[in-house]
Amino acid sequence: MTRTRLLAALVMAPLAIAAVLLLPTPWMAALSAAAFLIGLWEWLKLTDIEDPIARGVLLVVNLLLMVALVWASRSNSGGSLVLLQIMVMIGVGWWCLAALWLRHYDFASNHDGHARIFKLAAATLSVIPAWCALALIHASQPNGNRWLLLALAIVWAADSGAYFAGRRFGRVKLSPRISPNKTVEGMIGGVAAGMVLALVAAPFAGASMKQLPYIAIVAIWTILFSVVGDLFESLLKRHVGVKDSSHLIPGHGGVLDRIDSILAALPVFALGKLLFGF
């Protein structure tokens, strides 16, 4: 499985990096919207919505919300990012609530209508703000594409660091009922890997030495929230008794399995970037 996982990553990573660095923001936003909506499709299945027509309608509703945000952001001067910034703040607020949800495993764990409503709301509050954060970071000047790559690379490094540290040193379970394989040692390894990557690669994005302490602060919160995103998707899968959101990507599961950490991390990074001005 590790070999398959590695081979798939070697294919996906260069494509993702090339897209981030080479595509203009409108095209990057469109491509990421497609990926996020595929993840949303898988999320809707985890909420016990088996009817493809019902899932399709909900998917279109979220797509129209993305379109509405873009349309409402137009101005005579070319465009405004205010709505995207508001959505980013909403996203950070939502993930704070999601962290509390993780402490109450049984909340919305049944299969009735009320549980679906909460999980459907969670889907929109996860996907739309993350997409807005991605577009906001990529559109920032200067070097928005490099800042977005840095944000993604922090999450990727943390994920890899947690995986290998957990396999080598893992003893204490992080959240055994939600994700039995995740350990405290793995999380510490992920934080260390993500922080090292952030501090080493930040100058590539244009950061000055004076900005590195602020970037370190944002990086550690980005990593911690990425763990929340990962655990929250694991919670959804536990509630319906599945291991992966789908089998679309060999060795990795579904698209949602690959972007769950990113959904939570991007709004935090974008907000930190706005607050500290780097």
mmCIF file of C-alpha atoms in Angstrom:
data_model
loop_
_atom_site.group_PDB
_atom_site.id
_atom_site.type_symbol
_atom_site.label_atom_id
_atom_site.label_comp_id
_atom_site.label_asym_id
_atom_site.label_seq_id
_atom_site.Cartn_x
_atom_site.Cartn_y
_atom_site.Cartn_z
ATOM 1 C CA MET A 1 0.000 0.000 0.000
ATOM 2 C CA THR A 2 2.874 2.372 0.805
ATOM 3 C CA ARG A 3 4.362 1.772 -2.651
ATOM 4 C CA THR A 4 1.054 2.439 -4.397
ATOM 5 C CA ARG A 5 0.523 5.497 -2.231
ATOM 6 C CA LEU A 6 3.972 6.825 -3.148
ATOM 7 C CA LEU A 7 3.527 6.244 -6.880
ATOM 8 C CA ALA A 8 0.162 8.030 -6.874
ATOM 9 C CA ALA A 9 1.693 10.938 -4.964
ATOM 10 C CA LEU A 10 4.560 11.167 -7.471
ATOM 11 C CA VAL A 11 1.998 11.626 -10.221
ATOM 12 C CA MET A 12 -0.336 14.032 -8.395
ATOM 13 C CA ALA A 13 2.219 16.286 -6.700
ATOM 14 C CA PRO A 14 3.990 17.620 -9.841
ATOM 15 C CA LEU A 15 0.628 18.295 -11.504
ATOM 16 C CA ALA A 16 -0.637 20.177 -8.451
ATOM 17 C CA ILE A 17 2.579 22.201 -8.135
ATOM 18 C CA ALA A 18 2.573 23.085 -11.833
ATOM 19 C CA ALA A 19 -1.057 24.196 -11.654
ATOM 20 C CA VAL A 20 -0.427 26.414 -8.622
ATOM 21 C CA LEU A 21 2.674 28.059 -10.076
ATOM 22 C CA LEU A 22 1.699 28.393 -13.724
ATOM 23 C CA LEU A 23 -2.057 28.942 -13.922
ATOM 24 C CA PRO A 24 -3.574 32.423 -13.555
ATOM 25 C CA THR A 25 -5.907 32.834 -10.581
ATOM 26 C CA PRO A 26 -9.217 32.444 -12.514
ATOM 27 C CA TRP A 27 -8.063 29.140 -13.986
ATOM 28 C CA MET A 28 -6.638 27.999 -10.667
ATOM 29 C CA ALA A 29 -9.943 28.834 -8.990
ATOM 30 C CA ALA A 30 -11.859 26.887 -11.641
ATOM 31 C CA LEU A 31 -9.604 23.843 -11.378
ATOM 32 C CA SER A 32 -9.718 23.829 -7.586
ATOM 33 C CA ALA A 33 -13.498 24.266 -7.663
ATOM 34 C CA ALA A 34 -13.737 21.079 -9.733
ATOM 35 C CA ALA A 35 -11.543 19.171 -7.263
ATOM 36 C CA PHE A 36 -13.393 20.526 -4.235
ATOM 37 C CA LEU A 37 -16.763 19.673 -5.768
ATOM 38 C CA ILE A 38 -15.625 16.090 -6.362
ATOM 39 C CA GLY A 39 -14.691 15.984 -2.693
ATOM 40 C CA LEU A 40 -18.082 17.463 -1.849
ATOM 41 C CA TRP A 41 -19.789 14.721 -3.890
ATOM 42 C CA GLU A 42 -18.002 12.144 -1.726
ATOM 43 C CA TRP A 43 -18.911 14.083 1.428
ATOM 44 C CA LEU A 44 -22.590 14.006 0.458
ATOM 45 C CA LYS A 45 -22.408 10.231 0.191
ATOM 46 C CA LEU A 46 -21.011 10.113 3.743
ATOM 47 C CA THR A 47 -24.162 11.927 4.895
ATOM 48 C CA ASP A 48 -26.287 8.946 3.769
ATOM 49 C CA ILE A 49 -27.573 10.660 0.629
ATOM 50 C CA GLU A 50 -27.519 7.713 -1.742
ATOM 51 C CA ASP A 51 -29.774 9.175 -4.437
ATOM 52 C CA PRO A 52 -27.486 10.547 -7.206
ATOM 53 C CA ILE A 53 -30.124 13.079 -8.258
ATOM 54 C CA ALA A 54 -30.380 14.513 -4.738
ATOM 55 C CA ARG A 55 -26.601 14.678 -4.481
ATOM 56 C CA GLY A 56 -26.423 16.312 -7.896
ATOM 57 C CA VAL A 57 -28.887 19.010 -6.857
ATOM 58 C CA LEU A 58 -26.905 19.756 -3.695
ATOM 59 C CA LEU A 59 -23.698 19.846 -5.699
ATOM 60 C CA VAL A 60 -25.203 22.360 -8.132
ATOM 61 C CA VAL A 61 -26.388 24.515 -5.220
ATOM 62 C CA ASN A 62 -22.827 24.734 -3.891
ATOM 63 C CA LEU A 63 -21.486 25.422 -7.381
ATOM 64 C CA LEU A 64 -23.993 28.268 -7.764
ATOM 65 C CA LEU A 65 -22.823 29.662 -4.425
ATOM 66 C CA MET A 66 -19.257 29.748 -5.768
ATOM 67 C CA VAL A 67 -20.457 31.475 -8.933
ATOM 68 C CA ALA A 68 -22.480 33.962 -6.880
ATOM 69 C CA LEU A 69 -19.432 34.863 -4.783
ATOM 70 C CA VAL A 70 -17.391 35.514 -7.916
ATOM 71 C CA TRP A 71 -20.183 37.553 -9.526
ATOM 72 C CA ALA A 72 -20.782 39.621 -6.380
ATOM 73 C CA SER A 73 -17.047 40.348 -6.104
ATOM 74 C CA ARG A 74 -16.949 42.193 -9.425
ATOM 75 C CA SER A 75 -16.425 45.934 -9.424
ATOM 76 C CA ASN A 76 -15.610 48.705 -11.876
ATOM 77 C CA SER A 77 -11.987 48.561 -10.796
ATOM 78 C CA GLY A 78 -11.725 44.872 -11.623
ATOM 79 C CA GLY A 79 -12.880 43.082 -8.496
ATOM 80 C CA SER A 80 -13.064 43.042 -4.711
ATOM 81 C CA LEU A 81 -11.774 40.401 -2.335
ATOM 82 C CA VAL A 82 -13.944 41.456 0.611
ATOM 83 C CA LEU A 83 -16.487 38.662 0.214
ATOM 84 C CA LEU A 84 -13.721 36.096 -0.011
ATOM 85 C CA GLN A 85 -12.181 37.493 3.165
ATOM 86 C CA ILE A 86 -15.519 37.242 4.962
ATOM 87 C CA MET A 87 -15.915 33.633 3.841
ATOM 88 C CA VAL A 88 -12.416 32.876 5.123
ATOM 89 C CA MET A 89 -13.343 34.188 8.574
ATOM 90 C CA ILE A 90 -16.548 32.147 8.507
ATOM 91 C CA GLY A 91 -14.476 29.107 7.612
ATOM 92 C CA VAL A 92 -12.090 29.573 10.541
ATOM 93 C CA GLY A 93 -15.054 30.002 12.877
ATOM 94 C CA TRP A 94 -16.639 26.833 11.545
ATOM 95 C CA TRP A 95 -13.508 24.758 12.064
ATOM 96 C CA CYS A 96 -13.325 25.958 15.663
ATOM 97 C CA LEU A 97 -16.833 24.539 16.100
ATOM 98 C CA ALA A 98 -15.765 21.365 14.287
ATOM 99 C CA ALA A 99 -12.993 20.899 16.857
ATOM 100 C CA LEU A 100 -15.671 20.942 19.554
ATOM 101 C CA TRP A 101 -17.758 18.479 17.533
ATOM 102 C CA LEU A 102 -14.843 16.034 17.657
ATOM 103 C CA ARG A 103 -15.160 15.962 21.434
ATOM 104 C CA HIS A 104 -18.738 14.726 21.111
ATOM 105 C CA TYR A 105 -18.458 11.642 18.941
ATOM 106 C CA ASP A 106 -22.149 10.737 19.068
ATOM 107 C CA PHE A 107 -23.428 14.139 17.946
ATOM 108 C CA ALA A 108 -25.327 13.677 14.647
ATOM 109 C CA SER A 109 -24.092 10.092 14.492
ATOM 110 C CA ASN A 110 -27.506 8.601 13.718
ATOM 111 C CA HIS A 111 -29.018 8.494 10.257
ATOM 112 C CA ASP A 112 -32.075 10.692 10.666
ATOM 113 C CA GLY A 113 -32.893 13.970 8.951
ATOM 114 C CA HIS A 114 -31.469 16.177 11.691
ATOM 115 C CA ALA A 115 -28.059 14.519 11.448
ATOM 116 C CA ARG A 116 -28.044 15.024 7.679
ATOM 117 C CA ILE A 117 -28.851 18.715 8.037
ATOM 118 C CA PHE A 118 -25.874 19.277 10.340
ATOM 119 C CA LYS A 119 -23.517 17.340 8.075
ATOM 120 C CA LEU A 120 -24.772 19.053 4.926
ATOM 121 C CA ALA A 121 -24.204 22.440 6.549
ATOM 122 C CA ALA A 122 -20.747 21.254 7.594
ATOM 123 C CA ALA A 123 -20.009 20.294 3.985
ATOM 124 C CA THR A 124 -20.761 23.767 2.637
ATOM 125 C CA LEU A 125 -18.983 25.479 5.541
ATOM 126 C CA SER A 126 -15.904 23.369 4.836
ATOM 127 C CA VAL A 127 -15.700 23.482 1.052
ATOM 128 C CA ILE A 128 -16.772 27.031 0.150
ATOM 129 C CA PRO A 129 -14.516 28.948 2.609
ATOM 130 C CA ALA A 130 -11.548 26.725 1.702
ATOM 131 C CA TRP A 131 -12.102 27.465 -1.980
ATOM 132 C CA CYS A 132 -12.349 31.189 -1.202
ATOM 133 C CA ALA A 133 -9.134 30.984 0.841
ATOM 134 C CA LEU A 134 -7.333 29.266 -2.020
ATOM 135 C CA ALA A 135 -8.416 31.937 -4.488
ATOM 136 C CA LEU A 136 -7.602 34.721 -2.022
ATOM 137 C CA ILE A 137 -4.069 33.468 -1.383
ATOM 138 C CA HIS A 138 -3.366 32.850 -5.070
ATOM 139 C CA ALA A 139 -4.651 36.308 -6.021
ATOM 140 C CA SER A 140 -2.542 38.105 -3.391
ATOM 141 C CA GLN A 141 0.360 40.250 -4.520
ATOM 142 C CA PRO A 142 3.223 39.715 -4.857
ATOM 143 C CA ASN A 143 3.880 35.996 -5.373
ATOM 144 C CA GLY A 144 0.394 34.769 -4.530
ATOM 145 C CA ASN A 145 1.028 31.516 -6.389
ATOM 146 C CA ARG A 146 4.117 30.848 -4.281
ATOM 147 C CA TRP A 147 2.275 31.621 -1.042
ATOM 148 C CA LEU A 148 -0.437 29.151 -1.993
ATOM 149 C CA LEU A 149 2.164 26.516 -2.776
ATOM 150 C CA LEU A 150 3.740 27.180 0.625
ATOM 151 C CA ALA A 151 0.379 26.752 2.378
ATOM 152 C CA LEU A 152 -0.244 23.458 0.588
ATOM 153 C CA ALA A 153 3.319 22.258 1.130
ATOM 154 C CA ILE A 154 3.026 22.871 4.874
ATOM 155 C CA VAL A 155 0.012 20.575 5.013
ATOM 156 C CA TRP A 156 1.654 17.951 2.781
ATOM 157 C CA ALA A 157 4.829 17.983 4.884
ATOM 158 C CA ALA A 158 2.833 17.736 8.106
ATOM 159 C CA ASP A 159 0.792 14.844 6.706
ATOM 160 C CA SER A 160 3.902 12.954 5.612
ATOM 161 C CA GLY A 161 5.738 13.725 8.847
ATOM 162 C CA ALA A 162 2.789 12.480 10.896
ATOM 163 C CA TYR A 163 2.542 9.298 8.812
ATOM 164 C CA PHE A 164 6.174 8.287 9.171
ATOM 165 C CA ALA A 165 6.610 9.491 12.769
ATOM 166 C CA GLY A 166 3.451 7.671 13.758
ATOM 167 C CA ARG A 167 4.642 4.423 12.154
ATOM 168 C CA ARG A 168 8.056 4.685 13.818
ATOM 169 C CA PHE A 169 7.319 6.183 17.231
ATOM 170 C CA GLY A 170 3.542 6.054 17.665
ATOM 171 C CA ARG A 171 2.417 4.852 21.091
ATOM 172 C CA VAL A 172 -0.229 7.202 22.519
ATOM 173 C CA LYS A 173 -3.491 7.281 20.565
ATOM 174 C CA LEU A 174 -4.598 10.759 19.543
ATOM 175 C CA SER A 175 -8.295 9.972 19.143
ATOM 176 C CA PRO A 176 -8.796 6.206 19.268
ATOM 177 C CA ARG A 177 -12.546 6.230 18.725
ATOM 178 C CA ILE A 178 -12.361 8.466 15.652
ATOM 179 C CA SER A 179 -9.063 7.414 14.068
ATOM 180 C CA PRO A 180 -7.281 4.525 15.849
ATOM 181 C CA ASN A 181 -4.119 4.805 13.729
ATOM 182 C CA LYS A 182 -3.362 8.435 14.595
ATOM 183 C CA THR A 183 -1.033 9.029 17.511
ATOM 184 C CA VAL A 184 0.206 11.961 19.547
ATOM 185 C CA GLU A 185 3.761 11.179 18.450
ATOM 186 C CA GLY A 186 2.641 11.252 14.830
ATOM 187 C CA MET A 187 1.010 14.632 15.317
ATOM 188 C CA ILE A 188 4.194 15.991 16.920
ATOM 189 C CA GLY A 189 6.213 14.658 13.987
ATOM 190 C CA GLY A 190 3.788 16.297 11.584
ATOM 191 C CA VAL A 191 4.022 19.640 13.356
ATOM 192 C CA ALA A 192 7.826 19.454 13.310
ATOM 193 C CA ALA A 193 7.953 18.577 9.604
ATOM 194 C CA GLY A 194 5.469 21.276 8.660
ATOM 195 C CA MET A 195 7.258 23.922 10.701
ATOM 196 C CA VAL A 196 10.652 23.103 9.202
ATOM 197 C CA LEU A 197 9.206 23.244 5.708
ATOM 198 C CA ALA A 198 7.480 26.558 6.440
ATOM 199 C CA LEU A 199 10.613 28.279 7.744
ATOM 200 C CA VAL A 200 12.894 26.887 5.023
ATOM 201 C CA ALA A 201 10.535 27.549 2.109
ATOM 202 C CA ALA A 202 9.015 30.880 3.203
ATOM 203 C CA PRO A 203 11.831 32.965 1.614
ATOM 204 C CA PHE A 204 10.960 31.286 -1.707
ATOM 205 C CA ALA A 205 7.514 32.891 -1.408
ATOM 206 C CA GLY A 206 9.092 36.273 -0.735
ATOM 207 C CA ALA A 207 9.152 36.357 3.071
ATOM 208 C CA SER A 208 11.733 38.480 4.832
ATOM 209 C CA MET A 209 13.657 37.382 7.916
ATOM 210 C CA LYS A 210 11.503 39.672 10.077
ATOM 211 C CA GLN A 211 8.378 37.889 8.885
ATOM 212 C CA LEU A 212 9.567 34.389 9.772
ATOM 213 C CA PRO A 213 8.284 34.467 13.397
ATOM 214 C CA TYR A 214 4.815 35.431 12.145
ATOM 215 C CA ILE A 215 4.953 32.737 9.500
ATOM 216 C CA ALA A 216 5.898 30.225 12.203
ATOM 217 C CA ILE A 217 2.830 31.224 14.234
ATOM 218 C CA VAL A 218 0.540 30.892 11.234
ATOM 219 C CA ALA A 219 2.170 27.602 10.209
ATOM 220 C CA ILE A 220 1.630 25.898 13.540
ATOM 221 C CA TRP A 221 -2.052 26.892 13.628
ATOM 222 C CA THR A 222 -2.411 25.825 10.006
ATOM 223 C CA ILE A 223 -1.000 22.396 10.872
ATOM 224 C CA LEU A 224 -3.157 21.977 13.974
ATOM 225 C CA PHE A 225 -6.300 22.864 12.053
ATOM 226 C CA SER A 226 -5.283 20.469 9.286
ATOM 227 C CA VAL A 227 -5.385 17.737 11.942
ATOM 228 C CA VAL A 228 -8.913 18.848 12.851
ATOM 229 C CA GLY A 229 -9.925 18.590 9.198
ATOM 230 C CA ASP A 230 -8.439 15.116 8.920
ATOM 231 C CA LEU A 231 -10.127 13.930 12.105
ATOM 232 C CA PHE A 232 -13.465 15.426 11.127
ATOM 233 C CA GLU A 233 -13.560 13.466 7.891
ATOM 234 C CA SER A 234 -12.590 10.354 9.853
ATOM 235 C CA LEU A 235 -15.534 11.062 12.154
ATOM 236 C CA LEU A 236 -17.909 11.186 9.183
ATOM 237 C CA LYS A 237 -16.538 7.903 7.860
ATOM 238 C CA ARG A 238 -16.849 6.261 11.276
ATOM 239 C CA HIS A 239 -20.475 7.299 11.500
ATOM 240 C CA VAL A 240 -21.277 5.427 8.271
ATOM 241 C CA GLY A 241 -18.760 2.598 8.707
ATOM 242 C CA VAL A 242 -16.465 3.146 5.710
ATOM 243 C CA LYS A 243 -12.669 3.367 5.469
ATOM 244 C CA ASP A 244 -12.319 5.741 2.503
ATOM 245 C CA SER A 245 -14.561 8.395 0.972
ATOM 246 C CA SER A 246 -14.187 6.544 -2.370
ATOM 247 C CA HIS A 247 -11.623 4.497 -4.306
ATOM 248 C CA LEU A 248 -10.875 7.088 -6.957
ATOM 249 C CA ILE A 249 -7.157 7.510 -6.167
ATOM 250 C CA PRO A 250 -5.064 4.310 -5.828
ATOM 251 C CA GLY A 251 -3.542 4.040 -2.364
ATOM 252 C CA HIS A 252 -5.153 7.281 -1.213
ATOM 253 C CA GLY A 253 -8.889 6.602 -1.228
ATOM 254 C CA GLY A 254 -11.035 9.418 -2.539
ATOM 255 C CA VAL A 255 -10.495 13.081 -3.322
ATOM 256 C CA LEU A 256 -11.979 14.033 0.040
ATOM 257 C CA ASP A 257 -9.391 11.833 1.750
ATOM 258 C CA ARG A 258 -6.703 13.967 0.081
ATOM 259 C CA ILE A 259 -8.194 17.396 0.698
ATOM 260 C CA ASP A 260 -9.729 16.979 4.162
ATOM 261 C CA SER A 261 -6.703 18.559 5.864
ATOM 262 C CA ILE A 262 -6.483 21.287 3.231
ATOM 263 C CA LEU A 263 -10.131 22.281 3.710
ATOM 264 C CA ALA A 264 -9.409 23.234 7.314
ATOM 265 C CA ALA A 265 -5.881 24.547 6.804
ATOM 266 C CA LEU A 266 -6.367 27.019 3.953
ATOM 267 C CA PRO A 267 -8.780 29.404 5.741
ATOM 268 C CA VAL A 268 -6.420 29.536 8.742
ATOM 269 C CA PHE A 269 -3.388 30.271 6.569
ATOM 270 C CA ALA A 270 -5.290 32.880 4.555
ATOM 271 C CA LEU A 271 -6.529 34.636 7.702
ATOM 272 C CA GLY A 272 -3.048 34.593 9.218
ATOM 273 C CA LYS A 273 -1.610 36.016 6.022
ATOM 274 C CA LEU A 274 -4.151 38.839 6.144
ATOM 275 C CA LEU A 275 -3.590 39.585 9.831
ATOM 276 C CA PHE A 276 0.220 39.612 9.709
ATOM 277 C CA GLY A 277 0.529 41.124 6.259
ATOM 278 C CA PHE A 278 3.017 38.790 4.662
#
